[in-house]
């Protein structure tokens, strides 16, 4: 583990390591097959307060730095990326509120998470993925309320969340400047979760549609002001992207660990294949990619801790770490040979899990747009 972390985080990391080795890794392999959401694993993680790591100390969080938290999330991702994504996405649900909400809203969402609940951020729609401004969900002012209608899709924790931060157009004529964000509790009449995705990877995470049919919320559920929604969403994604870099790095680390262990056991031409320089160079390339990913993640997270803008750095961290996770997982399958292609061995799952990190929280093509926009002087 190359993150420089506090003594407090080191102790917690040991506990997380043991929990992941004994109660997550092999168990999630089975849940990956069934596609069932592993409630008992999340119950234990909640008992250990792992889902509230990012909650600020004043609202009941542990007060760790984000680099400390990264070491813990990466360890969880090493065991199962879907599990780490769910844990991290609860933090994602609180971000729009922590960025733009009032004191009461912040206390509310943090309390829900600390007490074992889940949150979700609902931005994407069937016709609005890379281009969130093309969304058609609306929020119409009606007296002291807003009435929301629309459908969100691919929402992490969409079917299990206790609260949702939902983007909606309050003024269709203004494009991105007409977008706003609302905090809506699960159970609000008209809000329901719809179709659940049967995914290729990260199958231990819940991904579902969120349907809004005449959902009436008090006007005070608006985060910030009308028209602030796009900027709040982009700031939320800036933070989320760095975390997805961290989860990707966990997948890479696991792929390298599995490859080393296998190559030490596998004998061909009379010696373990790890003795061949071809294999050693593959491992060296993996190590270069993993350590570089980790340092970029830490840089983006440090900027976040300092309250500095980190759009470019988070986009680089997410883009680089997820591209490398895909390369490393694919190389691990290659190093396992025919066994790598078998579901009996662990690496095909890593390849399936890694793919989504190049797609969600903004595809890696979108990350390159963000990086270019923040690099080329206008
Ligand atoms: N932080 C703060 N403000 C931001 C911002 C950020 N990270 N990004 C953009 N803004 C602001 C800009 O400063 C601009 O404000 P002004 O008009 O006041 O100057 C405004 O938002 C519009 O910015 P811009 O013109 O750059 O927006 P674009 O429509 O060109 O955005 C991209 C383009 C592609 C970057 C954006 O649509 C995007 O990130 N898309 C991907 C969405 C995504 O990740 N979806 C998956 C979600 S999974 S939860």
Coordinates of C-alpha atoms and ligand atoms in Angstrom, one line a residue:
X1 CA 0.0 0.0 0.0
X2 CA 1.7 3.1 -1.2
X3 CA -0.6 5.8 0.3
X4 CA 1.0 7.6 3.2
X5 CA -1.8 7.3 5.8
X6 CA -2.3 8.2 9.4
X7 CA -1.8 5.7 12.3
X8 CA -5.6 5.7 12.9
X9 CA -6.2 4.8 9.3
X10 CA -3.6 2.0 9.5
X11 CA -5.5 0.3 12.3
X12 CA -8.7 0.6 10.5
X13 CA -7.1 -0.7 7.3
X14 CA -6.1 -3.9 9.1
X15 CA -9.7 -4.4 10.3
X16 CA -11.0 -3.7 6.8
X17 CA -8.4 -6.1 5.3
X18 CA -9.5 -8.9 7.6
X19 CA -13.2 -8.2 7.0
X20 CA -12.7 -8.2 3.2
X21 CA -10.6 -11.3 3.2
X22 CA -12.9 -13.3 5.5
X23 CA -16.4 -11.9 4.7
X24 CA -16.4 -10.1 1.4
X25 CA -14.0 -11.6 -1.2
X26 CA -15.2 -15.2 -1.7
X27 CA -18.8 -14.3 -0.7
X28 CA -19.1 -11.7 -3.4
X29 CA -17.8 -14.2 -6.0
X30 CA -21.0 -16.2 -5.3
X31 CA -23.2 -13.0 -5.3
X32 CA -21.6 -12.1 -8.6
X33 CA -23.1 -15.4 -10.0
X34 CA -26.6 -14.9 -8.5
X35 CA -26.8 -11.2 -9.1
X36 CA -28.4 -10.9 -5.7
X37 CA -27.7 -7.8 -3.6
X38 CA -25.5 -9.0 -0.6
X39 CA -27.5 -7.4 2.3
X40 CA -25.6 -9.2 5.0
X41 CA -22.3 -8.0 3.8
X42 CA -23.6 -4.4 3.7
X43 CA -25.1 -4.8 7.2
X44 CA -21.6 -5.8 8.5
X45 CA -20.0 -2.9 6.6
X46 CA -22.5 -0.5 8.2
X47 CA -21.9 -1.9 11.6
X48 CA -18.2 -1.1 11.0
X49 CA -19.3 2.4 9.8
X50 CA -17.5 1.9 6.5
X51 CA -20.3 3.6 4.5
X52 CA -20.0 6.8 6.4
X53 CA -16.2 7.4 6.1
X54 CA -16.7 10.5 4.0
X55 CA -19.2 12.2 6.3
X56 CA -17.7 15.3 7.8
X57 CA -16.6 15.0 11.4
X58 CA -19.1 17.6 12.6
X59 CA -22.0 15.5 11.2
X60 CA -20.8 12.2 12.8
X61 CA -18.0 11.0 10.4
X62 CA -14.7 9.7 11.5
X63 CA -12.6 12.8 10.5
X64 CA -10.1 11.0 8.3
X65 CA -8.4 12.6 5.4
X66 CA -9.5 11.6 2.0
X67 CA -6.2 9.9 1.3
X68 CA -6.8 7.8 4.5
X69 CA -10.2 6.9 3.2
X70 CA -8.8 6.1 -0.2
X71 CA -6.6 3.4 1.3
X72 CA -9.7 1.9 2.9
X73 CA -11.9 2.1 -0.2
X74 CA -9.1 0.6 -2.4
X75 CA -8.9 -2.3 0.0
X76 CA -12.7 -2.9 -0.3
X77 CA -12.4 -2.7 -4.1
X78 CA -9.6 -5.2 -4.0
X79 CA -12.1 -7.6 -2.5
X80 CA -15.1 -6.6 -4.7
X81 CA -15.5 -3.5 -6.9
X82 CA -19.3 -3.6 -6.7
X83 CA -19.2 -3.6 -2.9
X84 CA -16.7 -0.6 -2.9
X85 CA -18.9 1.2 -5.5
X86 CA -22.0 0.9 -3.3
X87 CA -20.1 2.1 -0.2
X88 CA -18.6 5.1 -2.2
X89 CA -21.9 5.9 -3.9
X90 CA -23.7 6.6 -0.6
X91 CA -21.2 9.4 -0.2
X92 CA -22.0 10.5 -3.7
X93 CA -25.7 10.9 -2.7
X94 CA -24.6 13.3 0.1
X95 CA -22.2 15.4 -2.1
X96 CA -24.7 17.7 -3.8
X97 CA -26.1 18.5 -0.3
X98 CA -22.7 19.1 1.3
X99 CA -21.8 21.3 -1.7
X100 CA -25.0 23.4 -1.9
X101 CA -27.4 22.5 0.9
X102 CA -28.4 24.4 4.0
X103 CA -27.5 23.3 7.5
X104 CA -30.7 21.4 8.0
X105 CA -30.3 19.5 4.8
X106 CA -26.7 18.6 5.5
X107 CA -27.6 17.3 9.0
X108 CA -30.5 15.3 7.6
X109 CA -28.6 13.4 4.9
X110 CA -25.6 12.8 7.1
X111 CA -27.8 11.4 9.9
X112 CA -29.4 9.0 7.4
X113 CA -26.0 7.7 6.3
X114 CA -24.5 7.5 9.8
X115 CA -27.6 5.5 10.9
X116 CA -27.0 2.9 8.2
X117 CA -29.0 4.4 5.3
X118 CA -28.1 4.9 1.6
X119 CA -28.2 7.9 -0.7
X120 CA -28.2 8.2 -4.5
X121 CA -27.5 10.9 -7.0
X122 CA -30.0 10.8 -9.9
X123 CA -28.7 12.8 -12.9
X124 CA -28.6 10.4 -15.9
X125 CA -31.7 9.9 -18.1
X126 CA -32.4 7.5 -21.1
X127 CA -31.7 10.4 -23.5
X128 CA -29.2 12.3 -21.3
X129 CA -25.9 10.5 -20.4
X130 CA -22.8 12.4 -21.6
X131 CA -25.0 15.4 -22.2
X132 CA -26.9 16.0 -19.0
X133 CA -28.4 19.2 -20.4
X134 CA -30.6 17.0 -22.7
X135 CA -32.5 15.8 -19.7
X136 CA -36.3 16.0 -19.8
X137 CA -37.2 15.7 -16.1
X138 CA -39.0 18.8 -15.0
X139 CA -39.8 20.5 -11.8
X140 CA -42.7 23.0 -11.9
X141 CA -43.2 25.5 -9.2
X142 CA -46.7 25.3 -7.7
X143 CA -47.2 27.6 -4.7
X144 CA -44.8 26.6 -2.0
X145 CA -44.0 23.3 -3.7
X146 CA -42.3 21.9 -6.8
X147 CA -43.9 19.1 -8.8
X148 CA -41.4 16.7 -10.5
X149 CA -41.9 14.4 -13.4
X150 CA -39.5 12.3 -15.3
X151 CA -37.4 9.1 -15.4
X152 CA -33.8 8.6 -14.3
X153 CA -31.7 5.6 -15.3
X154 CA -28.5 3.7 -14.3
X155 CA -28.7 5.2 -10.8
X156 CA -26.3 3.5 -8.4
X157 CA -28.3 2.6 -5.2
X158 CA -31.4 3.6 -7.2
X159 CA -33.5 0.8 -5.8
X160 CA -32.2 0.9 -2.2
X161 CA -31.6 4.6 -1.3
X162 CA -33.3 6.4 1.6
X163 CA -32.9 9.8 -0.1
X164 CA -32.2 11.0 -3.7
X165 CA -30.6 14.1 -5.1
X166 CA -32.5 14.5 -8.4
X167 CA -31.7 17.0 -11.2
X168 CA -34.6 18.5 -13.0
X169 CA -35.3 21.4 -15.3
X170 CA -37.0 24.3 -13.6
X171 CA -36.7 26.4 -16.9
X172 CA -36.5 24.4 -20.1
X173 CA -35.7 27.5 -22.2
X174 CA -32.4 28.1 -20.3
X175 CA -30.5 24.8 -21.1
X176 CA -27.9 23.9 -18.4
X177 CA -28.7 27.2 -16.6
X178 CA -32.3 26.0 -16.2
X179 CA -31.3 22.9 -14.3
X180 CA -31.9 22.6 -10.5
X181 CA -31.3 19.8 -7.9
X182 CA -33.9 18.6 -5.3
X183 CA -33.4 16.5 -2.2
X184 CA -36.2 13.9 -2.1
X185 CA -36.7 11.3 0.6
X186 CA -37.6 7.7 -0.4
X187 CA -41.3 7.2 0.3
X188 CA -42.3 10.5 -1.1
X189 CA -45.5 9.8 -3.0
X190 CA -44.9 9.4 -6.8
X191 CA -41.2 8.5 -6.4
X192 CA -40.5 4.9 -7.1
X193 CA -37.6 2.7 -8.4
X194 CA -38.1 1.0 -11.7
X195 CA -36.2 -1.5 -13.8
X196 CA -33.0 -2.9 -12.2
X197 CA -30.0 -3.5 -14.5
X198 CA -28.7 -7.0 -15.0
X199 CA -25.1 -5.9 -15.3
X200 CA -21.9 -7.5 -16.9
X201 CA -19.9 -6.5 -13.8
X202 CA -20.0 -4.9 -10.4
X203 CA -23.0 -7.2 -9.9
X204 CA -23.0 -6.7 -6.1
X205 CA -24.1 -3.1 -6.6
X206 CA -27.6 -2.0 -7.2
X207 CA -28.3 0.0 -10.4
X208 CA -31.9 1.0 -11.1
X209 CA -34.3 3.5 -12.8
X210 CA -35.8 6.1 -10.6
X211 CA -39.3 7.2 -11.7
X212 CA -40.9 10.5 -10.7
X213 CA -44.7 10.9 -11.3
X214 CA -46.1 14.1 -9.9
X215 CA -43.7 14.1 -7.0
X216 CA -44.5 17.1 -4.9
X217 CA -41.8 18.4 -2.6
X218 CA -41.7 21.6 -0.5
X219 CA -39.8 24.5 -2.1
X220 CA -37.2 24.2 0.6
X221 CA -36.0 20.9 -0.8
X222 CA -34.3 22.8 -3.6
X223 CA -30.5 22.7 -3.2
X224 CA -29.1 26.2 -3.6
X225 CA -31.0 28.3 -6.0
X226 CA -33.0 27.6 -9.2
X227 CA -30.5 27.2 -12.1
X228 CA -27.6 26.1 -9.8
X229 CA -28.2 22.4 -10.7
X230 CA -25.6 21.9 -13.5
X231 CA -22.7 23.4 -11.6
X232 CA -23.6 21.5 -8.4
X233 CA -23.8 18.3 -10.6
X234 CA -20.4 19.0 -12.1
X235 CA -18.8 19.7 -8.7
X236 CA -20.4 16.4 -7.4
X237 CA -18.9 14.5 -10.4
X238 CA -15.5 16.2 -9.8
X239 CA -15.5 14.5 -6.4
X240 CA -17.0 11.2 -7.5
X241 CA -14.6 10.8 -10.3
X242 CA -11.5 10.7 -8.0
X243 CA -13.2 8.0 -6.0
X244 CA -13.8 5.9 -9.1
X245 CA -10.1 6.2 -9.7
X246 CA -9.6 4.7 -6.3
X247 CA -12.0 1.8 -6.9
X248 CA -10.3 1.1 -10.3
X249 CA -6.9 1.0 -8.5
X250 CA -8.3 -1.7 -6.1
X251 CA -9.3 -3.8 -9.1
X252 CA -5.8 -3.4 -10.6
X253 CA -4.1 -4.3 -7.3
X254 CA -6.2 -7.5 -7.0
X255 CA -5.4 -8.4 -10.7
X256 CA -1.7 -8.0 -10.0
X257 CA -1.8 -10.0 -6.7
X258 CA -3.7 -12.8 -8.4
X259 CA -1.3 -12.8 -11.3
X260 CA 1.8 -13.1 -9.1
X261 CA 0.3 -15.9 -7.0
X262 CA -0.7 -17.8 -10.1
X263 CA 2.6 -17.4 -11.9
X264 CA 4.5 -18.7 -8.8
X265 CA 2.4 -21.9 -8.8
X266 CA 2.1 -22.5 -12.6
X267 CA 4.9 -24.6 -13.9
X268 CA 5.8 -24.8 -17.6
X269 CA 9.0 -25.8 -19.2
X270 CA 10.2 -27.2 -15.8
X271 CA 9.9 -24.0 -13.8
X272 CA 7.3 -21.6 -12.3
X273 CA 6.3 -19.2 -15.1
X274 CA 7.2 -16.2 -12.8
X275 CA 10.9 -17.1 -13.5
X276 CA 10.4 -16.0 -17.1
X277 CA 11.3 -12.4 -17.8
X278 CA 8.2 -12.1 -20.1
X279 CA 6.0 -12.6 -17.0
X280 CA 8.2 -10.4 -14.8
X281 CA 8.0 -7.5 -17.2
X282 CA 4.2 -7.8 -17.3
X283 CA 4.2 -7.6 -13.5
X284 CA 6.5 -4.6 -13.6
X285 CA 4.2 -2.8 -16.1
X286 CA 1.3 -3.5 -13.8
X287 CA 3.2 -2.1 -10.8
X288 CA 4.0 1.1 -12.8
X289 CA 0.4 1.6 -13.7
X290 CA -0.9 0.9 -10.2
X291 CA 1.5 3.2 -8.4
X292 CA 1.0 6.0 -10.9
X293 CA -2.8 5.6 -10.6
X294 CA -2.5 5.8 -6.8
X295 CA -0.4 8.9 -6.8
X296 CA -2.8 10.7 -9.2
X297 CA -5.8 9.6 -7.0
X298 CA -4.0 11.0 -3.9
X299 CA -3.2 14.3 -5.7
X300 CA -6.9 14.9 -6.6
X301 CA -8.1 13.9 -3.2
X302 CA -5.6 16.2 -1.5
X303 CA -6.8 19.1 -3.6
X304 CA -10.4 18.2 -2.5
X305 CA -9.3 18.2 1.1
X306 CA -7.8 21.6 0.6
X307 CA -11.0 22.9 -0.9
X308 CA -9.3 23.6 -4.2
X309 CA -10.8 23.1 -7.6
X310 CA -9.8 19.6 -8.9
X311 CA -11.9 19.1 -12.1
X312 CA -8.9 18.3 -14.2
X313 CA -7.0 16.2 -11.6
X314 CA -10.1 14.1 -10.8
X315 CA -10.8 13.5 -14.5
X316 CA -7.1 12.4 -15.0
X317 CA -7.3 10.2 -11.9
X318 CA -10.5 8.5 -13.1
X319 CA -9.6 8.2 -16.7
X320 CA -6.0 7.0 -16.1
X321 CA -6.8 4.5 -13.3
X322 CA -9.8 3.0 -15.1
X323 CA -8.0 2.6 -18.4
X324 CA -5.1 1.0 -16.5
X325 CA -7.5 -1.3 -14.5
X326 CA -9.0 -2.5 -17.8
X327 CA -5.5 -3.1 -19.3
X328 CA -4.2 -4.8 -16.1
X329 CA -7.3 -7.1 -15.7
X330 CA -7.1 -8.1 -19.4
X331 CA -3.4 -8.8 -19.0
X332 CA -4.1 -10.9 -15.9
X333 CA -6.5 -13.0 -17.9
X334 CA -3.8 -13.5 -20.5
X335 CA -1.3 -14.5 -17.8
X336 CA -3.7 -17.2 -16.5
X337 CA -4.0 -18.6 -20.0
X338 CA -7.0 -20.8 -20.6
X339 CA -7.7 -20.8 -16.8
X340 CA -8.1 -17.0 -17.0
X341 CA -11.1 -17.4 -19.2
X342 CA -12.8 -19.8 -16.8
X343 CA -15.2 -18.6 -14.2
X344 CA -13.5 -20.9 -11.7
X345 CA -10.6 -18.5 -11.5
X346 CA -10.9 -14.9 -10.2
X347 CA -9.6 -12.8 -13.0
X348 CA -12.4 -12.9 -15.6
X349 CA -14.6 -11.2 -13.0
X350 CA -12.0 -8.4 -12.6
X351 CA -12.1 -7.8 -16.4
X352 CA -15.9 -7.6 -16.3
X353 CA -15.8 -5.3 -13.2
X354 CA -13.2 -3.0 -14.6
X355 CA -15.1 -2.2 -17.8
X356 CA -17.7 0.0 -16.2
X357 CA -15.1 2.4 -14.7
X358 CA -14.2 3.5 -18.2
X359 CA -17.9 4.3 -18.8
X360 CA -19.7 5.7 -15.8
X361 CA -19.3 9.0 -13.8
X362 CA -18.6 10.4 -17.3
X363 CA -17.1 8.2 -20.0
X364 CA -13.4 8.4 -20.5
X365 CA -14.1 10.3 -23.7
X366 CA -15.9 12.9 -21.5
X367 CA -12.9 12.9 -19.1
X368 CA -10.7 13.8 -22.0
X369 CA -13.0 16.7 -22.9
X370 CA -12.8 18.0 -19.2
X371 CA -9.0 17.6 -19.2
X372 CA -8.7 19.4 -22.6
X373 CA -11.1 22.2 -21.5
X374 CA -8.9 22.7 -18.4
X375 CA -5.6 22.5 -20.2
X376 CA -6.1 24.5 -23.4
X377 CA -6.3 28.2 -22.6
X378 CA -9.6 29.7 -23.9
Ligands
LIG1 N1 -17.3 23.0 -11.4 C1 -17.9 24.2 -11.4 N2 -18.5 24.7 -12.4 C2 -18.5 24.0 -13.6 C3 -17.8 22.8 -13.7 C4 -17.2 22.3 -12.5 N3 -16.6 21.1 -12.6 N4 -17.9 22.3 -15.0 C5 -18.6 23.3 -15.6 N5 -18.9 24.3 -14.8 C6 -19.7 25.5 -15.1 C7 -18.9 26.3 -16.2 O1 -18.0 27.2 -15.5 C8 -20.0 27.1 -16.9 O2 -20.4 28.2 -16.1 P1 -20.6 29.6 -16.7 O3 -21.6 29.4 -17.8 O4 -21.2 30.4 -15.6 O5 -19.3 30.1 -17.2 C9 -21.1 26.1 -16.9 O6 -20.9 25.1 -15.8 C10 -21.2 25.3 -18.2 O7 -19.9 24.7 -18.4 P2 -19.5 24.1 -19.8 O8 -19.8 25.1 -20.9 O9 -18.1 23.6 -19.6 O10 -20.4 22.9 -19.9 P3 -20.6 21.9 -21.0 O11 -22.0 21.8 -21.3 O12 -19.7 22.2 -22.1 O13 -20.1 20.6 -20.2 C11 -19.3 18.4 -20.1 C12 -19.5 19.7 -20.9 C13 -19.1 17.3 -21.2 C14 -18.0 18.6 -19.4 C15 -20.4 18.0 -19.2 O14 -21.6 18.0 -19.8 C16 -20.1 16.6 -18.5 O15 -19.3 16.5 -17.6 N6 -20.8 15.6 -19.0 C17 -20.7 14.2 -18.5 C18 -21.8 14.0 -17.5 C19 -21.6 12.7 -16.8 O16 -20.5 12.5 -16.2 N7 -22.6 11.9 -16.7 C20 -22.5 10.6 -16.0 C21 -23.1 10.8 -14.7 S1 -23.0 9.3 -13.8 S2 -23.6 10.0 -12.1

